[in-house]
Amino acid sequence: MIELNNVSAAYPLPGGEKREILSGLSLSIDRGEMVYLIGPTGSGKTTLLRMLYMDAPPTAGYVRVADFRSDRMKAKDLPFLRRSVGIVFQDFQLLPDRDVYENVAFALYVTGKSGRSVRNRVLHVLSWVGLSHKRRRYPHELSGGEQQRVVIARAIVNEPWVILADEPTGNLDPAVADDIQRLFLNLHSQGMTILMATHDYRLVQKYPARTLAVADGQVQEVDPATLNS
């Protein structure tokens, strides 16, 4: 489902030099796997996720998500990739002037869908995340956990192949974080491929899965039980 082949990524510095974030990185994630991506701030976790939804091309090597490869992508292919990848952000990125229903429906409208099929699908995913009763509320009227549930509903409404989650519980208290994590585990149990960047080692140990640690530009597989929460 996901492959990184000899991938490097670098950021330009003010003096004209470049700072390498990832170097010669190769890894693969199979269809239906759940994988944690851990590492300190600035280690490259977010950069890696951005490469997977083709928001930040690698400076060397290639990234593949299902049938899409970064070195073969054309501009016209990008919308199809984005529909195949559900993205969950830490800072929610909900539209403040639209209610819960409209925030989720927007992900379908941009693909050209309309009418009853949109309504049925949106109501279905809102029911699944437990927010049917708040579909006419606006983001500022929701708690942090509820907003993250809306983000998850928006991410899955197009029935993607894979979910990329960037610190999805980073702003939530432990009890709410557990609730959100259980939603991801439910998705995984239904066959969804999930790659989750997180610094919450407590969650990784409580709900163990394959864990990859990013450090010094490389990725190493680690045992969740050895992490210091």
PDB file of N, CA and C in Angstrom, residues 140-203:
ATOM      1  N   HIS A 140     -16.856  25.874  16.484  1.00  0.00           N
ATOM      2  CA  HIS A 140     -16.589  26.556  17.756  1.00  0.00           C
ATOM      3  C   HIS A 140     -17.542  26.115  18.860  1.00  0.00           C
ATOM      4  N   GLU A 141     -18.583  25.408  18.497  1.00  0.00           N
ATOM      5  CA  GLU A 141     -19.544  24.915  19.488  1.00  0.00           C
ATOM      6  C   GLU A 141     -19.201  23.504  19.970  1.00  0.00           C
ATOM      7  N   LEU A 142     -18.125  22.942  19.478  1.00  0.00           N
ATOM      8  CA  LEU A 142     -17.748  21.566  19.793  1.00  0.00           C
ATOM      9  C   LEU A 142     -16.520  21.524  20.690  1.00  0.00           C
ATOM     10  N   SER A 143     -16.394  20.445  21.447  1.00  0.00           N
ATOM     11  CA  SER A 143     -15.172  20.206  22.216  1.00  0.00           C
ATOM     12  C   SER A 143     -14.062  19.761  21.263  1.00  0.00           C
ATOM     13  N   GLY A 144     -12.827  19.713  21.781  1.00  0.00           N
ATOM     14  CA  GLY A 144     -11.707  19.262  20.958  1.00  0.00           C
ATOM     15  C   GLY A 144     -11.900  17.843  20.452  1.00  0.00           C
ATOM     16  N   GLY A 145     -12.393  16.962  21.327  1.00  0.00           N
ATOM     17  CA  GLY A 145     -12.627  15.582  20.911  1.00  0.00           C
ATOM     18  C   GLY A 145     -13.690  15.481  19.837  1.00  0.00           C
ATOM     19  N   GLU A 146     -14.747  16.294  19.966  1.00  0.00           N
ATOM     20  CA  GLU A 146     -15.811  16.288  18.962  1.00  0.00           C
ATOM     21  C   GLU A 146     -15.302  16.825  17.629  1.00  0.00           C
ATOM     22  N   GLN A 147     -14.475  17.865  17.682  1.00  0.00           N
ATOM     23  CA  GLN A 147     -13.911  18.381  16.433  1.00  0.00           C
ATOM     24  C   GLN A 147     -13.048  17.324  15.744  1.00  0.00           C
ATOM     25  N   GLN A 148     -12.288  16.575  16.541  1.00  0.00           N
ATOM     26  CA  GLN A 148     -11.457  15.545  15.922  1.00  0.00           C
ATOM     27  C   GLN A 148     -12.312  14.436  15.324  1.00  0.00           C
ATOM     28  N   ARG A 149     -13.450  14.152  15.922  1.00  0.00           N
ATOM     29  CA  ARG A 149     -14.371  13.177  15.336  1.00  0.00           C
ATOM     30  C   ARG A 149     -14.900  13.660  13.985  1.00  0.00           C
ATOM     31  N   VAL A 150     -15.158  14.965  13.875  1.00  0.00           N
ATOM     32  CA  VAL A 150     -15.584  15.528  12.593  1.00  0.00           C
ATOM     33  C   VAL A 150     -14.479  15.365  11.558  1.00  0.00           C
ATOM     34  N   VAL A 151     -13.241  15.611  11.972  1.00  0.00           N
ATOM     35  CA  VAL A 151     -12.102  15.461  11.053  1.00  0.00           C
ATOM     36  C   VAL A 151     -11.992  14.014  10.573  1.00  0.00           C
ATOM     37  N   ILE A 152     -12.192  13.062  11.469  1.00  0.00           N
ATOM     38  CA  ILE A 152     -12.134  11.650  11.081  1.00  0.00           C
ATOM     39  C   ILE A 152     -13.275  11.316  10.118  1.00  0.00           C
ATOM     40  N   ALA A 153     -14.476  11.839  10.409  1.00  0.00           N
ATOM     41  CA  ALA A 153     -15.605  11.613   9.498  1.00  0.00           C
ATOM     42  C   ALA A 153     -15.298  12.170   8.113  1.00  0.00           C
ATOM     43  N   ARG A 154     -14.721  13.367   8.077  1.00  0.00           N
ATOM     44  CA  ARG A 154     -14.355  13.973   6.788  1.00  0.00           C
ATOM     45  C   ARG A 154     -13.299  13.130   6.074  1.00  0.00           C
ATOM     46  N   ALA A 155     -12.365  12.561   6.838  1.00  0.00           N
ATOM     47  CA  ALA A 155     -11.282  11.776   6.237  1.00  0.00           C
ATOM     48  C   ALA A 155     -11.781  10.471   5.626  1.00  0.00           C
ATOM     49  N   ILE A 156     -12.843   9.895   6.194  1.00  0.00           N
ATOM     50  CA  ILE A 156     -13.294   8.581   5.712  1.00  0.00           C
ATOM     51  C   ILE A 156     -14.510   8.664   4.796  1.00  0.00           C
ATOM     52  N   VAL A 157     -15.077   9.854   4.624  1.00  0.00           N
ATOM     53  CA  VAL A 157     -16.341   9.946   3.882  1.00  0.00           C
ATOM     54  C   VAL A 157     -16.184   9.517   2.425  1.00  0.00           C
ATOM     55  N   ASN A 158     -14.983   9.697   1.863  1.00  0.00           N
ATOM     56  CA  ASN A 158     -14.735   9.279   0.480  1.00  0.00           C
ATOM     57  C   ASN A 158     -14.263   7.828   0.373  1.00  0.00           C
ATOM     58  N   GLU A 159     -14.330   7.095   1.486  1.00  0.00           N
ATOM     59  CA  GLU A 159     -13.908   5.686   1.529  1.00  0.00           C
ATOM     60  C   GLU A 159     -12.488   5.508   0.977  1.00  0.00           C
ATOM     61  N   PRO A 160     -11.511   6.152   1.635  1.00  0.00           N
ATOM     62  CA  PRO A 160     -10.128   6.090   1.144  1.00  0.00           C
ATOM     63  C   PRO A 160      -9.497   4.726   1.352  1.00  0.00           C
ATOM     64  N   TRP A 161      -8.345   4.540   0.706  1.00  0.00           N
ATOM     65  CA  TRP A 161      -7.591   3.304   0.866  1.00  0.00           C
ATOM     66  C   TRP A 161      -6.755   3.326   2.140  1.00  0.00           C
ATOM     67  N   VAL A 162      -6.327   4.526   2.527  1.00  0.00           N
ATOM     68  CA  VAL A 162      -5.385   4.662   3.634  1.00  0.00           C
ATOM     69  C   VAL A 162      -5.700   5.940   4.404  1.00  0.00           C
ATOM     70  N   ILE A 163      -5.462   5.899   5.716  1.00  0.00           N
ATOM     71  CA  ILE A 163      -5.598   7.079   6.571  1.00  0.00           C
ATOM     72  C   ILE A 163      -4.204   7.496   7.039  1.00  0.00           C
ATOM     73  N   LEU A 164      -3.886   8.778   6.858  1.00  0.00           N
ATOM     74  CA  LEU A 164      -2.662   9.362   7.393  1.00  0.00           C
ATOM     75  C   LEU A 164      -3.065  10.322   8.500  1.00  0.00           C
ATOM     76  N   ALA A 165      -2.595  10.074   9.710  1.00  0.00           N
ATOM     77  CA  ALA A 165      -2.983  10.897  10.855  1.00  0.00           C
ATOM     78  C   ALA A 165      -1.743  11.522  11.478  1.00  0.00           C
ATOM     79  N   ASP A 166      -1.742  12.843  11.577  1.00  0.00           N
ATOM     80  CA  ASP A 166      -0.592  13.581  12.101  1.00  0.00           C
ATOM     81  C   ASP A 166      -0.923  14.088  13.504  1.00  0.00           C
ATOM     82  N   GLU A 167      -0.428  13.401  14.518  1.00  0.00           N
ATOM     83  CA  GLU A 167      -0.663  13.750  15.919  1.00  0.00           C
ATOM     84  C   GLU A 167      -2.158  13.971  16.207  1.00  0.00           C
ATOM     85  N   PRO A 168      -3.007  13.014  15.874  1.00  0.00           N
ATOM     86  CA  PRO A 168      -4.453  13.247  15.986  1.00  0.00           C
ATOM     87  C   PRO A 168      -4.968  13.408  17.402  1.00  0.00           C
ATOM     88  N   THR A 169      -4.180  12.977  18.399  1.00  0.00           N
ATOM     89  CA  THR A 169      -4.618  13.117  19.789  1.00  0.00           C
ATOM     90  C   THR A 169      -3.747  14.103  20.556  1.00  0.00           C
ATOM     91  N   GLY A 170      -2.911  14.837  19.831  1.00  0.00           N
ATOM     92  CA  GLY A 170      -1.922  15.697  20.479  1.00  0.00           C
ATOM     93  C   GLY A 170      -2.508  16.785  21.352  1.00  0.00           C
ATOM     94  N   ASN A 171      -3.710  17.279  21.027  1.00  0.00           N
ATOM     95  CA  ASN A 171      -4.316  18.372  21.792  1.00  0.00           C
ATOM     96  C   ASN A 171      -5.439  17.894  22.716  1.00  0.00           C
ATOM     97  N   LEU A 172      -5.521  16.598  22.953  1.00  0.00           N
ATOM     98  CA  LEU A 172      -6.652  16.045  23.704  1.00  0.00           C
ATOM     99  C   LEU A 172      -6.190  15.458  25.023  1.00  0.00           C
ATOM    100  N   ASP A 173      -7.080  15.494  26.021  1.00  0.00           N
ATOM    101  CA  ASP A 173      -6.718  14.878  27.296  1.00  0.00           C
ATOM    102  C   ASP A 173      -6.765  13.358  27.147  1.00  0.00           C
ATOM    103  N   PRO A 174      -6.139  12.616  28.073  1.00  0.00           N
ATOM    104  CA  PRO A 174      -5.984  11.165  27.889  1.00  0.00           C
ATOM    105  C   PRO A 174      -7.279  10.400  27.651  1.00  0.00           C
ATOM    106  N   ALA A 175      -8.340  10.722  28.383  1.00  0.00           N
ATOM    107  CA  ALA A 175      -9.591   9.972  28.213  1.00  0.00           C
ATOM    108  C   ALA A 175     -10.174  10.189  26.826  1.00  0.00           C
ATOM    109  N   VAL A 176     -10.147  11.434  26.343  1.00  0.00           N
ATOM    110  CA  VAL A 176     -10.655  11.733  25.004  1.00  0.00           C
ATOM    111  C   VAL A 176      -9.742  11.119  23.943  1.00  0.00           C
ATOM    112  N   ALA A 177      -8.430  11.172  24.197  1.00  0.00           N
ATOM    113  CA  ALA A 177      -7.477  10.558  23.262  1.00  0.00           C
ATOM    114  C   ALA A 177      -7.764   9.073  23.101  1.00  0.00           C
ATOM    115  N   ASP A 178      -8.103   8.400  24.199  1.00  0.00           N
ATOM    116  CA  ASP A 178      -8.438   6.980  24.120  1.00  0.00           C
ATOM    117  C   ASP A 178      -9.672   6.761  23.249  1.00  0.00           C
ATOM    118  N   ASP A 179     -10.678   7.624  23.396  1.00  0.00           N
ATOM    119  CA  ASP A 179     -11.887   7.499  22.575  1.00  0.00           C
ATOM    120  C   ASP A 179     -11.557   7.630  21.093  1.00  0.00           C
ATOM    121  N   ILE A 180     -10.725   8.618  20.774  1.00  0.00           N
ATOM    122  CA  ILE A 180     -10.339   8.827  19.374  1.00  0.00           C
ATOM    123  C   ILE A 180      -9.521   7.651  18.871  1.00  0.00           C
ATOM    124  N   GLN A 181      -8.620   7.152  19.710  1.00  0.00           N
ATOM    125  CA  GLN A 181      -7.792   6.020  19.296  1.00  0.00           C
ATOM    126  C   GLN A 181      -8.641   4.799  18.990  1.00  0.00           C
ATOM    127  N   ARG A 182      -9.689   4.600  19.768  1.00  0.00           N
ATOM    128  CA  ARG A 182     -10.559   3.450  19.528  1.00  0.00           C
ATOM    129  C   ARG A 182     -11.287   3.571  18.188  1.00  0.00           C
ATOM    130  N   LEU A 183     -11.558   4.793  17.744  1.00  0.00           N
ATOM    131  CA  LEU A 183     -12.133   4.964  16.404  1.00  0.00           C
ATOM    132  C   LEU A 183     -11.152   4.485  15.335  1.00  0.00           C
ATOM    133  N   PHE A 184      -9.886   4.852  15.495  1.00  0.00           N
ATOM    134  CA  PHE A 184      -8.875   4.383  14.536  1.00  0.00           C
ATOM    135  C   PHE A 184      -8.739   2.863  14.564  1.00  0.00           C
ATOM    136  N   LEU A 185      -8.775   2.287  15.752  1.00  0.00           N
ATOM    137  CA  LEU A 185      -8.674   0.831  15.858  1.00  0.00           C
ATOM    138  C   LEU A 185      -9.864   0.147  15.202  1.00  0.00           C
ATOM    139  N   ASN A 186     -11.027   0.768  15.317  1.00  0.00           N
ATOM    140  CA  ASN A 186     -12.217   0.227  14.659  1.00  0.00           C
ATOM    141  C   ASN A 186     -12.049   0.262  13.146  1.00  0.00           C
ATOM    142  N   LEU A 187     -11.540   1.376  12.640  1.00  0.00           N
ATOM    143  CA  LEU A 187     -11.271   1.467  11.199  1.00  0.00           C
ATOM    144  C   LEU A 187     -10.274   0.397  10.766  1.00  0.00           C
ATOM    145  N   HIS A 188      -9.226   0.230  11.564  1.00  0.00           N
ATOM    146  CA  HIS A 188      -8.219  -0.780  11.236  1.00  0.00           C
ATOM    147  C   HIS A 188      -8.826  -2.175  11.222  1.00  0.00           C
ATOM    148  N   SER A 189      -9.717  -2.465  12.170  1.00  0.00           N
ATOM    149  CA  SER A 189     -10.341  -3.785  12.229  1.00  0.00           C
ATOM    150  C   SER A 189     -11.197  -4.058  10.999  1.00  0.00           C
ATOM    151  N   GLN A 190     -11.616  -2.985  10.320  1.00  0.00           N
ATOM    152  CA  GLN A 190     -12.407  -3.128   9.093  1.00  0.00           C
ATOM    153  C   GLN A 190     -11.523  -3.208   7.839  1.00  0.00           C
ATOM    154  N   GLY A 191     -10.192  -3.232   8.043  1.00  0.00           N
ATOM    155  CA  GLY A 191      -9.278  -3.407   6.918  1.00  0.00           C
ATOM    156  C   GLY A 191      -8.593  -2.150   6.436  1.00  0.00           C
ATOM    157  N   MET A 192      -8.804  -1.019   7.117  1.00  0.00           N
ATOM    158  CA  MET A 192      -8.184   0.230   6.695  1.00  0.00           C
ATOM    159  C   MET A 192      -6.693   0.227   7.019  1.00  0.00           C
ATOM    160  N   THR A 193      -5.882   0.737   6.089  1.00  0.00           N
ATOM    161  CA  THR A 193      -4.463   0.951   6.333  1.00  0.00           C
ATOM    162  C   THR A 193      -4.304   2.293   7.033  1.00  0.00           C
ATOM    163  N   ILE A 194      -3.592   2.313   8.151  1.00  0.00           N
ATOM    164  CA  ILE A 194      -3.463   3.535   8.945  1.00  0.00           C
ATOM    165  C   ILE A 194      -2.002   3.769   9.306  1.00  0.00           C
ATOM    166  N   LEU A 195      -1.530   4.973   9.013  1.00  0.00           N
ATOM    167  CA  LEU A 195      -0.207   5.410   9.450  1.00  0.00           C
ATOM    168  C   LEU A 195      -0.409   6.632  10.326  1.00  0.00           C
ATOM    169  N   MET A 196      -0.030   6.530  11.591  1.00  0.00           N
ATOM    170  CA  MET A 196      -0.299   7.577  12.565  1.00  0.00           C
ATOM    171  C   MET A 196       0.999   8.088  13.183  1.00  0.00           C
ATOM    172  N   ALA A 197       1.291   9.365  12.972  1.00  0.00           N
ATOM    173  CA  ALA A 197       2.401  10.005  13.661  1.00  0.00           C
ATOM    174  C   ALA A 197       1.924  10.433  15.039  1.00  0.00           C
ATOM    175  N   THR A 198       2.697  10.111  16.061  1.00  0.00           N
ATOM    176  CA  THR A 198       2.279  10.456  17.418  1.00  0.00           C
ATOM    177  C   THR A 198       3.492  10.579  18.332  1.00  0.00           C
ATOM    178  N   HIS A 199       3.350  11.422  19.360  1.00  0.00           N
ATOM    179  CA  HIS A 199       4.358  11.472  20.427  1.00  0.00           C
ATOM    180  C   HIS A 199       3.780  10.916  21.717  1.00  0.00           C
ATOM    181  N   ASP A 200       2.560  10.374  21.644  1.00  0.00           N
ATOM    182  CA  ASP A 200       1.883   9.850  22.832  1.00  0.00           C
ATOM    183  C   ASP A 200       2.245   8.372  23.008  1.00  0.00           C
ATOM    184  N   TYR A 201       3.345   8.124  23.704  1.00  0.00           N
ATOM    185  CA  TYR A 201       3.810   6.754  23.895  1.00  0.00           C
ATOM    186  C   TYR A 201       2.836   5.949  24.748  1.00  0.00           C
ATOM    187  N   ARG A 202       2.071   6.625  25.597  1.00  0.00           N
ATOM    188  CA  ARG A 202       1.068   5.924  26.397  1.00  0.00           C
ATOM    189  C   ARG A 202       0.077   5.197  25.498  1.00  0.00           C
ATOM    190  N   LEU A 203      -0.387   5.891  24.439  1.00  0.00           N
ATOM    191  CA  LEU A 203      -1.325   5.266  23.509  1.00  0.00           C
ATOM    192  C   LEU A 203      -0.672   4.122  22.756  1.00  0.00           C
TER     193      LEU A 203
END
